[in-house]
């Protein structure tokens, strides 16, 4: 369920019904009101689709946390563009899932996005992902943004921003000129899984 309640410039305030991923209430649905900051105007139907795919990315982030990895997860979706009158909606199917494995593989480049790019490119049978969307729980770092540039990915949707290492800190943009970037989808949920993870680590 998704209701548009207000709009200010490119910031949408949305009431969402999302599933609880872990704990004794896992599987239950809760209602949250969150702001979604978008690079361009977008209809509510597209927001609902974005939230659904971000929930899948959050599941990957939770899997990373359970493995002792920094909880960043992502999915790549092969776009299926639907045109109804003047409205264009991008839906699609998940072709790659990944989460951080830097500790497991002892590889500093084993970020969720890097693995997902490799998997999606293999699935698509080519190195370009211009007809795909990446959903990732945390804003990509410069390394991942540059790799996404080489893949010419069509769109990047991230959850919470990374004010210290995020690609948006760099100018000019590290993304491909044709890549659309939208941020803030389930911002609070994506941020919470990160803060909870590091809080637990500090207590050990």
PDB file of N, CA and C in Angstrom, residues 107-203:
ATOM      1  N   UNK A 107      38.346  -9.432   0.333  1.00  0.00           N
ATOM      2  CA  UNK A 107      38.513  -8.671  -0.913  1.00  0.00           C
ATOM      3  C   UNK A 107      37.859  -7.306  -0.741  1.00  0.00           C
ATOM      4  N   UNK A 108      38.635  -6.219  -0.721  1.00  0.00           N
ATOM      5  CA  UNK A 108      38.050  -4.891  -0.508  1.00  0.00           C
ATOM      6  C   UNK A 108      37.149  -4.416  -1.649  1.00  0.00           C
ATOM      7  N   UNK A 109      37.208  -5.117  -2.789  1.00  0.00           N
ATOM      8  CA  UNK A 109      36.342  -4.724  -3.914  1.00  0.00           C
ATOM      9  C   UNK A 109      35.040  -5.517  -3.950  1.00  0.00           C
ATOM     10  N   UNK A 110      34.831  -6.426  -3.006  1.00  0.00           N
ATOM     11  CA  UNK A 110      33.654  -7.308  -3.045  1.00  0.00           C
ATOM     12  C   UNK A 110      32.415  -6.626  -2.489  1.00  0.00           C
ATOM     13  N   UNK A 111      32.151  -5.418  -2.963  1.00  0.00           N
ATOM     14  CA  UNK A 111      30.938  -4.703  -2.575  1.00  0.00           C
ATOM     15  C   UNK A 111      29.732  -5.333  -3.271  1.00  0.00           C
ATOM     16  N   UNK A 112      28.571  -5.112  -2.688  1.00  0.00           N
ATOM     17  CA  UNK A 112      27.340  -5.690  -3.243  1.00  0.00           C
ATOM     18  C   UNK A 112      27.146  -5.307  -4.712  1.00  0.00           C
ATOM     19  N   UNK A 113      27.360  -4.027  -5.020  1.00  0.00           N
ATOM     20  CA  UNK A 113      27.127  -3.548  -6.388  1.00  0.00           C
ATOM     21  C   UNK A 113      28.063  -4.218  -7.389  1.00  0.00           C
ATOM     22  N   UNK A 114      29.320  -4.397  -7.012  1.00  0.00           N
ATOM     23  CA  UNK A 114      30.298  -4.990  -7.923  1.00  0.00           C
ATOM     24  C   UNK A 114      29.904  -6.424  -8.286  1.00  0.00           C
ATOM     25  N   UNK A 115      29.471  -7.172  -7.286  1.00  0.00           N
ATOM     26  CA  UNK A 115      29.062  -8.555  -7.559  1.00  0.00           C
ATOM     27  C   UNK A 115      27.788  -8.611  -8.393  1.00  0.00           C
ATOM     28  N   UNK A 116      26.867  -7.691  -8.095  1.00  0.00           N
ATOM     29  CA  UNK A 116      25.605  -7.672  -8.837  1.00  0.00           C
ATOM     30  C   UNK A 116      25.828  -7.300 -10.304  1.00  0.00           C
ATOM     31  N   UNK A 117      26.745  -6.372 -10.560  1.00  0.00           N
ATOM     32  CA  UNK A 117      27.055  -5.992 -11.948  1.00  0.00           C
ATOM     33  C   UNK A 117      27.564  -7.205 -12.724  1.00  0.00           C
ATOM     34  N   UNK A 118      28.483  -7.953 -12.116  1.00  0.00           N
ATOM     35  CA  UNK A 118      29.030  -9.141 -12.776  1.00  0.00           C
ATOM     36  C   UNK A 118      27.940 -10.158 -13.065  1.00  0.00           C
ATOM     37  N   UNK A 119      27.090 -10.397 -12.068  1.00  0.00           N
ATOM     38  CA  UNK A 119      26.010 -11.383 -12.224  1.00  0.00           C
ATOM     39  C   UNK A 119      25.001 -10.946 -13.281  1.00  0.00           C
ATOM     40  N   UNK A 120      24.609  -9.679 -13.248  1.00  0.00           N
ATOM     41  CA  UNK A 120      23.622  -9.176 -14.200  1.00  0.00           C
ATOM     42  C   UNK A 120      24.167  -9.157 -15.619  1.00  0.00           C
ATOM     43  N   UNK A 121      25.436  -8.799 -15.772  1.00  0.00           N
ATOM     44  CA  UNK A 121      26.044  -8.780 -17.105  1.00  0.00           C
ATOM     45  C   UNK A 121      26.093 -10.181 -17.690  1.00  0.00           C
ATOM     46  N   UNK A 122      26.395 -11.165 -16.840  1.00  0.00           N
ATOM     47  CA  UNK A 122      26.399 -12.557 -17.290  1.00  0.00           C
ATOM     48  C   UNK A 122      25.012 -12.987 -17.725  1.00  0.00           C
ATOM     49  N   UNK A 123      24.003 -12.595 -16.945  1.00  0.00           N
ATOM     50  CA  UNK A 123      22.617 -12.944 -17.276  1.00  0.00           C
ATOM     51  C   UNK A 123      22.189 -12.312 -18.593  1.00  0.00           C
ATOM     52  N   UNK A 124      22.557 -11.045 -18.786  1.00  0.00           N
ATOM     53  CA  UNK A 124      22.141 -10.317 -19.980  1.00  0.00           C
ATOM     54  C   UNK A 124      22.959 -10.699 -21.210  1.00  0.00           C
ATOM     55  N   UNK A 125      24.092 -11.343 -20.997  1.00  0.00           N
ATOM     56  CA  UNK A 125      24.920 -11.748 -22.121  1.00  0.00           C
ATOM     57  C   UNK A 125      25.694 -10.601 -22.745  1.00  0.00           C
ATOM     58  N   UNK A 126      25.972  -9.572 -21.966  1.00  0.00           N
ATOM     59  CA  UNK A 126      26.724  -8.416 -22.466  1.00  0.00           C
ATOM     60  C   UNK A 126      27.136  -7.526 -21.315  1.00  0.00           C
ATOM     61  N   UNK A 127      28.063  -6.601 -21.591  1.00  0.00           N
ATOM     62  CA  UNK A 127      28.607  -5.777 -20.513  1.00  0.00           C
ATOM     63  C   UNK A 127      27.769  -4.549 -20.194  1.00  0.00           C
ATOM     64  N   UNK A 128      26.784  -4.222 -21.023  1.00  0.00           N
ATOM     65  CA  UNK A 128      25.999  -3.011 -20.805  1.00  0.00           C
ATOM     66  C   UNK A 128      24.668  -3.330 -20.141  1.00  0.00           C
ATOM     67  N   UNK A 129      24.323  -2.508 -19.143  1.00  0.00           N
ATOM     68  CA  UNK A 129      23.085  -2.691 -18.384  1.00  0.00           C
ATOM     69  C   UNK A 129      22.192  -1.462 -18.520  1.00  0.00           C
ATOM     70  N   UNK A 130      22.171  -0.887 -19.707  1.00  0.00           N
ATOM     71  CA  UNK A 130      21.429   0.359 -19.934  1.00  0.00           C
ATOM     72  C   UNK A 130      19.925   0.199 -19.808  1.00  0.00           C
ATOM     73  N   UNK A 131      19.437  -1.032 -19.866  1.00  0.00           N
ATOM     74  CA  UNK A 131      18.005  -1.277 -19.711  1.00  0.00           C
ATOM     75  C   UNK A 131      17.710  -1.910 -18.353  1.00  0.00           C
ATOM     76  N   UNK A 132      18.556  -1.601 -17.382  1.00  0.00           N
ATOM     77  CA  UNK A 132      18.408  -2.166 -16.029  1.00  0.00           C
ATOM     78  C   UNK A 132      18.427  -1.065 -14.974  1.00  0.00           C
ATOM     79  N   UNK A 133      17.896  -1.410 -13.793  1.00  0.00           N
ATOM     80  CA  UNK A 133      17.907  -0.515 -12.629  1.00  0.00           C
ATOM     81  C   UNK A 133      18.565  -1.223 -11.455  1.00  0.00           C
ATOM     82  N   UNK A 134      19.478  -0.523 -10.787  1.00  0.00           N
ATOM     83  CA  UNK A 134      20.089  -1.033  -9.568  1.00  0.00           C
ATOM     84  C   UNK A 134      19.372  -0.433  -8.366  1.00  0.00           C
ATOM     85  N   UNK A 135      18.926  -1.282  -7.442  1.00  0.00           N
ATOM     86  CA  UNK A 135      18.374  -0.851  -6.159  1.00  0.00           C
ATOM     87  C   UNK A 135      19.376  -1.257  -5.086  1.00  0.00           C
ATOM     88  N   UNK A 136      19.892  -0.293  -4.333  1.00  0.00           N
ATOM     89  CA  UNK A 136      20.905  -0.573  -3.316  1.00  0.00           C
ATOM     90  C   UNK A 136      20.566   0.190  -2.046  1.00  0.00           C
ATOM     91  N   UNK A 137      20.813  -0.432  -0.910  1.00  0.00           N
ATOM     92  CA  UNK A 137      20.361   0.140   0.359  1.00  0.00           C
ATOM     93  C   UNK A 137      21.154   1.373   0.788  1.00  0.00           C
ATOM     94  N   UNK A 138      22.412   1.467   0.367  1.00  0.00           N
ATOM     95  CA  UNK A 138      23.254   2.613   0.700  1.00  0.00           C
ATOM     96  C   UNK A 138      23.821   3.203  -0.586  1.00  0.00           C
ATOM     97  N   UNK A 139      23.922   4.502  -0.624  1.00  0.00           N
ATOM     98  CA  UNK A 139      24.471   5.190  -1.792  1.00  0.00           C
ATOM     99  C   UNK A 139      25.803   4.565  -2.219  1.00  0.00           C
ATOM    100  N   UNK A 140      25.979   4.267  -3.500  1.00  0.00           N
ATOM    101  CA  UNK A 140      27.226   3.656  -3.964  1.00  0.00           C
ATOM    102  C   UNK A 140      28.452   4.520  -3.686  1.00  0.00           C
ATOM    103  N   UNK A 141      29.574   3.847  -3.435  1.00  0.00           N
ATOM    104  CA  UNK A 141      30.844   4.532  -3.246  1.00  0.00           C
ATOM    105  C   UNK A 141      31.425   4.897  -4.613  1.00  0.00           C
ATOM    106  N   UNK A 142      32.509   5.668  -4.659  1.00  0.00           N
ATOM    107  CA  UNK A 142      33.103   6.043  -5.944  1.00  0.00           C
ATOM    108  C   UNK A 142      33.508   4.843  -6.809  1.00  0.00           C
ATOM    109  N   UNK A 143      34.050   3.797  -6.181  1.00  0.00           N
ATOM    110  CA  UNK A 143      34.439   2.602  -6.946  1.00  0.00           C
ATOM    111  C   UNK A 143      33.244   1.985  -7.648  1.00  0.00           C
ATOM    112  N   UNK A 144      32.151   1.824  -6.906  1.00  0.00           N
ATOM    113  CA  UNK A 144      30.961   1.197  -7.473  1.00  0.00           C
ATOM    114  C   UNK A 144      30.290   2.106  -8.504  1.00  0.00           C
ATOM    115  N   UNK A 145      30.288   3.404  -8.235  1.00  0.00           N
ATOM    116  CA  UNK A 145      29.695   4.350  -9.190  1.00  0.00           C
ATOM    117  C   UNK A 145      30.452   4.324 -10.508  1.00  0.00           C
ATOM    118  N   UNK A 146      31.780   4.230 -10.426  1.00  0.00           N
ATOM    119  CA  UNK A 146      32.584   4.166 -11.647  1.00  0.00           C
ATOM    120  C   UNK A 146      32.310   2.874 -12.416  1.00  0.00           C
ATOM    121  N   UNK A 147      32.164   1.760 -11.689  1.00  0.00           N
ATOM    122  CA  UNK A 147      31.835   0.492 -12.348  1.00  0.00           C
ATOM    123  C   UNK A 147      30.457   0.562 -12.989  1.00  0.00           C
ATOM    124  N   UNK A 148      29.524   1.217 -12.304  1.00  0.00           N
ATOM    125  CA  UNK A 148      28.180   1.396 -12.871  1.00  0.00           C
ATOM    126  C   UNK A 148      28.241   2.280 -14.111  1.00  0.00           C
ATOM    127  N   UNK A 149      29.162   3.236 -14.119  1.00  0.00           N
ATOM    128  CA  UNK A 149      29.366   4.074 -15.292  1.00  0.00           C
ATOM    129  C   UNK A 149      29.782   3.214 -16.482  1.00  0.00           C
ATOM    130  N   UNK A 150      30.768   2.329 -16.276  1.00  0.00           N
ATOM    131  CA  UNK A 150      31.229   1.463 -17.357  1.00  0.00           C
ATOM    132  C   UNK A 150      30.123   0.526 -17.845  1.00  0.00           C
ATOM    133  N   UNK A 151      29.222   0.151 -16.945  1.00  0.00           N
ATOM    134  CA  UNK A 151      28.109  -0.723 -17.357  1.00  0.00           C
ATOM    135  C   UNK A 151      26.994   0.054 -18.052  1.00  0.00           C
ATOM    136  N   UNK A 152      27.068   1.405 -17.956  1.00  0.00           N
ATOM    137  CA  UNK A 152      26.048   2.286 -18.541  1.00  0.00           C
ATOM    138  C   UNK A 152      24.650   1.961 -18.013  1.00  0.00           C
ATOM    139  N   UNK A 153      24.578   1.619 -16.730  1.00  0.00           N
ATOM    140  CA  UNK A 153      23.286   1.248 -16.149  1.00  0.00           C
ATOM    141  C   UNK A 153      22.268   2.368 -16.335  1.00  0.00           C
ATOM    142  N   UNK A 154      21.030   1.976 -16.570  1.00  0.00           N
ATOM    143  CA  UNK A 154      20.004   2.969 -16.886  1.00  0.00           C
ATOM    144  C   UNK A 154      19.586   3.825 -15.702  1.00  0.00           C
ATOM    145  N   UNK A 155      19.527   3.212 -14.524  1.00  0.00           N
ATOM    146  CA  UNK A 155      19.037   3.951 -13.352  1.00  0.00           C
ATOM    147  C   UNK A 155      19.616   3.361 -12.087  1.00  0.00           C
ATOM    148  N   UNK A 156      19.891   4.222 -11.116  1.00  0.00           N
ATOM    149  CA  UNK A 156      20.342   3.813  -9.789  1.00  0.00           C
ATOM    150  C   UNK A 156      19.368   4.376  -8.763  1.00  0.00           C
ATOM    151  N   UNK A 157      18.865   3.509  -7.890  1.00  0.00           N
ATOM    152  CA  UNK A 157      17.980   3.923  -6.800  1.00  0.00           C
ATOM    153  C   UNK A 157      18.627   3.466  -5.500  1.00  0.00           C
ATOM    154  N   UNK A 158      18.941   4.406  -4.615  1.00  0.00           N
ATOM    155  CA  UNK A 158      19.551   4.017  -3.348  1.00  0.00           C
ATOM    156  C   UNK A 158      18.660   4.398  -2.163  1.00  0.00           C
ATOM    157  N   UNK A 159      18.923   3.746  -1.031  1.00  0.00           N
ATOM    158  CA  UNK A 159      18.148   4.016   0.176  1.00  0.00           C
ATOM    159  C   UNK A 159      18.686   5.218   0.918  1.00  0.00           C
ATOM    160  N   UNK A 160      19.675   5.007   1.803  1.00  0.00           N
ATOM    161  CA  UNK A 160      20.223   6.127   2.575  1.00  0.00           C
ATOM    162  C   UNK A 160      21.495   6.656   1.921  1.00  0.00           C
ATOM    163  N   UNK A 161      21.727   7.946   2.101  1.00  0.00           N
ATOM    164  CA  UNK A 161      22.925   8.584   1.561  1.00  0.00           C
ATOM    165  C   UNK A 161      24.141   8.227   2.407  1.00  0.00           C
ATOM    166  N   UNK A 162      25.321   8.327   1.809  1.00  0.00           N
ATOM    167  CA  UNK A 162      26.578   8.133   2.523  1.00  0.00           C
ATOM    168  C   UNK A 162      27.348   9.448   2.463  1.00  0.00           C
ATOM    169  N   UNK A 163      27.218  10.288   3.494  1.00  0.00           N
ATOM    170  CA  UNK A 163      27.822  11.622   3.454  1.00  0.00           C
ATOM    171  C   UNK A 163      29.345  11.635   3.519  1.00  0.00           C
ATOM    172  N   UNK A 164      29.951  10.486   3.832  1.00  0.00           N
ATOM    173  CA  UNK A 164      31.415  10.427   3.931  1.00  0.00           C
ATOM    174  C   UNK A 164      32.059   9.815   2.694  1.00  0.00           C
ATOM    175  N   UNK A 165      31.432   8.766   2.146  1.00  0.00           N
ATOM    176  CA  UNK A 165      32.066   8.052   1.043  1.00  0.00           C
ATOM    177  C   UNK A 165      31.155   7.919  -0.177  1.00  0.00           C
ATOM    178  N   UNK A 166      30.014   8.555  -0.165  1.00  0.00           N
ATOM    179  CA  UNK A 166      29.072   8.429  -1.269  1.00  0.00           C
ATOM    180  C   UNK A 166      29.556   9.091  -2.552  1.00  0.00           C
ATOM    181  N   UNK A 167      29.116   8.542  -3.673  1.00  0.00           N
ATOM    182  CA  UNK A 167      29.536   9.060  -4.982  1.00  0.00           C
ATOM    183  C   UNK A 167      29.066  10.483  -5.223  1.00  0.00           C
ATOM    184  N   UNK A 168      27.989  10.894  -4.558  1.00  0.00           N
ATOM    185  CA  UNK A 168      27.456  12.245  -4.765  1.00  0.00           C
ATOM    186  C   UNK A 168      28.388  13.316  -4.207  1.00  0.00           C
ATOM    187  N   UNK A 169      29.411  12.911  -3.445  1.00  0.00           N
ATOM    188  CA  UNK A 169      30.373  13.858  -2.903  1.00  0.00           C
ATOM    189  C   UNK A 169      31.324  14.362  -3.991  1.00  0.00           C
ATOM    190  N   UNK A 170      31.313  13.687  -5.127  1.00  0.00           N
ATOM    191  CA  UNK A 170      32.268  14.012  -6.183  1.00  0.00           C
ATOM    192  C   UNK A 170      31.589  14.763  -7.326  1.00  0.00           C
ATOM    193  N   UNK A 171      32.295  15.727  -7.852  1.00  0.00           N
ATOM    194  CA  UNK A 171      31.806  16.506  -8.980  1.00  0.00           C
ATOM    195  C   UNK A 171      32.954  16.713  -9.968  1.00  0.00           C
ATOM    196  N   UNK A 172      32.743  16.458 -11.265  1.00  0.00           N
ATOM    197  CA  UNK A 172      31.487  16.063 -11.895  1.00  0.00           C
ATOM    198  C   UNK A 172      31.075  14.639 -11.501  1.00  0.00           C
ATOM    199  N   UNK A 173      29.861  14.277 -11.845  1.00  0.00           N
ATOM    200  CA  UNK A 173      29.320  12.983 -11.451  1.00  0.00           C
ATOM    201  C   UNK A 173      30.162  11.830 -11.968  1.00  0.00           C
ATOM    202  N   UNK A 174      30.236  10.768 -11.165  1.00  0.00           N
ATOM    203  CA  UNK A 174      30.953   9.563 -11.557  1.00  0.00           C
ATOM    204  C   UNK A 174      30.087   8.616 -12.378  1.00  0.00           C
ATOM    205  N   UNK A 175      28.783   8.885 -12.412  1.00  0.00           N
ATOM    206  CA  UNK A 175      27.868   8.023 -13.156  1.00  0.00           C
ATOM    207  C   UNK A 175      27.905   8.363 -14.642  1.00  0.00           C
ATOM    208  N   UNK A 176      27.404   7.454 -15.437  1.00  0.00           N
ATOM    209  CA  UNK A 176      27.273   7.697 -16.873  1.00  0.00           C
ATOM    210  C   UNK A 176      26.292   8.843 -17.104  1.00  0.00           C
ATOM    211  N   UNK A 177      26.528   9.674 -18.108  1.00  0.00           N
ATOM    212  CA  UNK A 177      25.637  10.824 -18.356  1.00  0.00           C
ATOM    213  C   UNK A 177      24.165  10.455 -18.535  1.00  0.00           C
ATOM    214  N   UNK A 178      23.891   9.238 -18.993  1.00  0.00           N
ATOM    215  CA  UNK A 178      22.505   8.842 -19.238  1.00  0.00           C
ATOM    216  C   UNK A 178      21.882   8.113 -18.055  1.00  0.00           C
ATOM    217  N   UNK A 179      22.658   7.903 -16.989  1.00  0.00           N
ATOM    218  CA  UNK A 179      22.137   7.207 -15.808  1.00  0.00           C
ATOM    219  C   UNK A 179      21.324   8.160 -14.949  1.00  0.00           C
ATOM    220  N   UNK A 180      20.104   7.747 -14.623  1.00  0.00           N
ATOM    221  CA  UNK A 180      19.272   8.526 -13.702  1.00  0.00           C
ATOM    222  C   UNK A 180      19.508   8.020 -12.286  1.00  0.00           C
ATOM    223  N   UNK A 181      19.689   8.925 -11.340  1.00  0.00           N
ATOM    224  CA  UNK A 181      19.953   8.547  -9.948  1.00  0.00           C
ATOM    225  C   UNK A 181      18.866   9.129  -9.048  1.00  0.00           C
ATOM    226  N   UNK A 182      18.207   8.260  -8.281  1.00  0.00           N
ATOM    227  CA  UNK A 182      17.191   8.662  -7.313  1.00  0.00           C
ATOM    228  C   UNK A 182      17.584   8.132  -5.949  1.00  0.00           C
ATOM    229  N   UNK A 183      17.397   8.930  -4.907  1.00  0.00           N
ATOM    230  CA  UNK A 183      17.784   8.500  -3.570  1.00  0.00           C
ATOM    231  C   UNK A 183      16.695   8.696  -2.540  1.00  0.00           C
ATOM    232  N   UNK A 184      16.849   8.013  -1.401  1.00  0.00           N
ATOM    233  CA  UNK A 184      15.948   8.201  -0.276  1.00  0.00           C
ATOM    234  C   UNK A 184      14.807   7.214  -0.189  1.00  0.00           C
ATOM    235  N   UNK A 185      14.818   6.161  -1.009  1.00  0.00           N
ATOM    236  CA  UNK A 185      13.736   5.168  -0.942  1.00  0.00           C
ATOM    237  C   UNK A 185      13.948   4.277   0.287  1.00  0.00           C
ATOM    238  N   UNK A 186      13.011   4.310   1.207  1.00  0.00           N
ATOM    239  CA  UNK A 186      13.114   3.621   2.502  1.00  0.00           C
ATOM    240  C   UNK A 186      14.400   4.031   3.223  1.00  0.00           C
ATOM    241  N   UNK A 187      14.659   5.316   3.188  1.00  0.00           N
ATOM    242  CA  UNK A 187      15.858   5.900   3.793  1.00  0.00           C
ATOM    243  C   UNK A 187      16.040   5.449   5.246  1.00  0.00           C
ATOM    244  N   UNK A 188      15.012   5.600   6.072  1.00  0.00           N
ATOM    245  CA  UNK A 188      15.130   5.291   7.502  1.00  0.00           C
ATOM    246  C   UNK A 188      15.419   3.814   7.740  1.00  0.00           C
ATOM    247  N   UNK A 189      14.758   2.958   6.992  1.00  0.00           N
ATOM    248  CA  UNK A 189      14.955   1.514   7.163  1.00  0.00           C
ATOM    249  C   UNK A 189      16.377   1.109   6.760  1.00  0.00           C
ATOM    250  N   UNK A 190      16.857   1.680   5.646  1.00  0.00           N
ATOM    251  CA  UNK A 190      18.207   1.368   5.176  1.00  0.00           C
ATOM    252  C   UNK A 190      19.267   1.917   6.129  1.00  0.00           C
ATOM    253  N   UNK A 191      19.016   3.083   6.690  1.00  0.00           N
ATOM    254  CA  UNK A 191      19.951   3.676   7.637  1.00  0.00           C
ATOM    255  C   UNK A 191      19.963   2.900   8.955  1.00  0.00           C
ATOM    256  N   UNK A 192      18.796   2.462   9.393  1.00  0.00           N
ATOM    257  CA  UNK A 192      18.693   1.780  10.684  1.00  0.00           C
ATOM    258  C   UNK A 192      19.473   0.469  10.700  1.00  0.00           C
ATOM    259  N   UNK A 193      19.412  -0.274   9.611  1.00  0.00           N
ATOM    260  CA  UNK A 193      20.110  -1.560   9.599  1.00  0.00           C
ATOM    261  C   UNK A 193      21.622  -1.347   9.689  1.00  0.00           C
ATOM    262  N   UNK A 194      22.097  -0.204   9.160  1.00  0.00           N
ATOM    263  CA  UNK A 194      23.518   0.132   9.257  1.00  0.00           C
ATOM    264  C   UNK A 194      23.882   0.558  10.684  1.00  0.00           C
ATOM    265  N   UNK A 195      23.106   1.468  11.252  1.00  0.00           N
ATOM    266  CA  UNK A 195      23.419   1.971  12.600  1.00  0.00           C
ATOM    267  C   UNK A 195      23.303   0.862  13.640  1.00  0.00           C
ATOM    268  N   UNK A 196      22.321  -0.013  13.487  1.00  0.00           N
ATOM    269  CA  UNK A 196      22.171  -1.141  14.416  1.00  0.00           C
ATOM    270  C   UNK A 196      23.385  -2.067  14.345  1.00  0.00           C
ATOM    271  N   UNK A 197      23.867  -2.306  13.148  1.00  0.00           N
ATOM    272  CA  UNK A 197      25.015  -3.201  12.939  1.00  0.00           C
ATOM    273  C   UNK A 197      26.259  -2.655  13.642  1.00  0.00           C
ATOM    274  N   UNK A 198      26.556  -1.382  13.408  1.00  0.00           N
ATOM    275  CA  UNK A 198      27.758  -0.804  14.005  1.00  0.00           C
ATOM    276  C   UNK A 198      27.611  -0.587  15.508  1.00  0.00           C
ATOM    277  N   UNK A 199      26.381  -0.382  15.964  1.00  0.00           N
ATOM    278  CA  UNK A 199      26.151  -0.272  17.398  1.00  0.00           C
ATOM    279  C   UNK A 199      26.457  -1.592  18.094  1.00  0.00           C
ATOM    280  N   UNK A 200      26.043  -2.700  17.484  1.00  0.00           N
ATOM    281  CA  UNK A 200      26.333  -4.022  18.057  1.00  0.00           C
ATOM    282  C   UNK A 200      27.837  -4.295  18.063  1.00  0.00           C
ATOM    283  N   UNK A 201      28.518  -3.872  17.019  1.00  0.00           N
ATOM    284  CA  UNK A 201      29.958  -4.102  16.943  1.00  0.00           C
ATOM    285  C   UNK A 201      30.704  -3.329  18.025  1.00  0.00           C
ATOM    286  N   UNK A 202      30.264  -2.102  18.306  1.00  0.00           N
ATOM    287  CA  UNK A 202      30.933  -1.293  19.318  1.00  0.00           C
ATOM    288  C   UNK A 202      30.748  -1.870  20.722  1.00  0.00           C
ATOM    289  N   UNK A 203      29.658  -2.617  20.950  1.00  0.00           N
ATOM    290  CA  UNK A 203      29.382  -3.184  22.271  1.00  0.00           C
ATOM    291  C   UNK A 203      30.179  -4.457  22.531  1.00  0.00           C
TER     292      UNK A 203
END
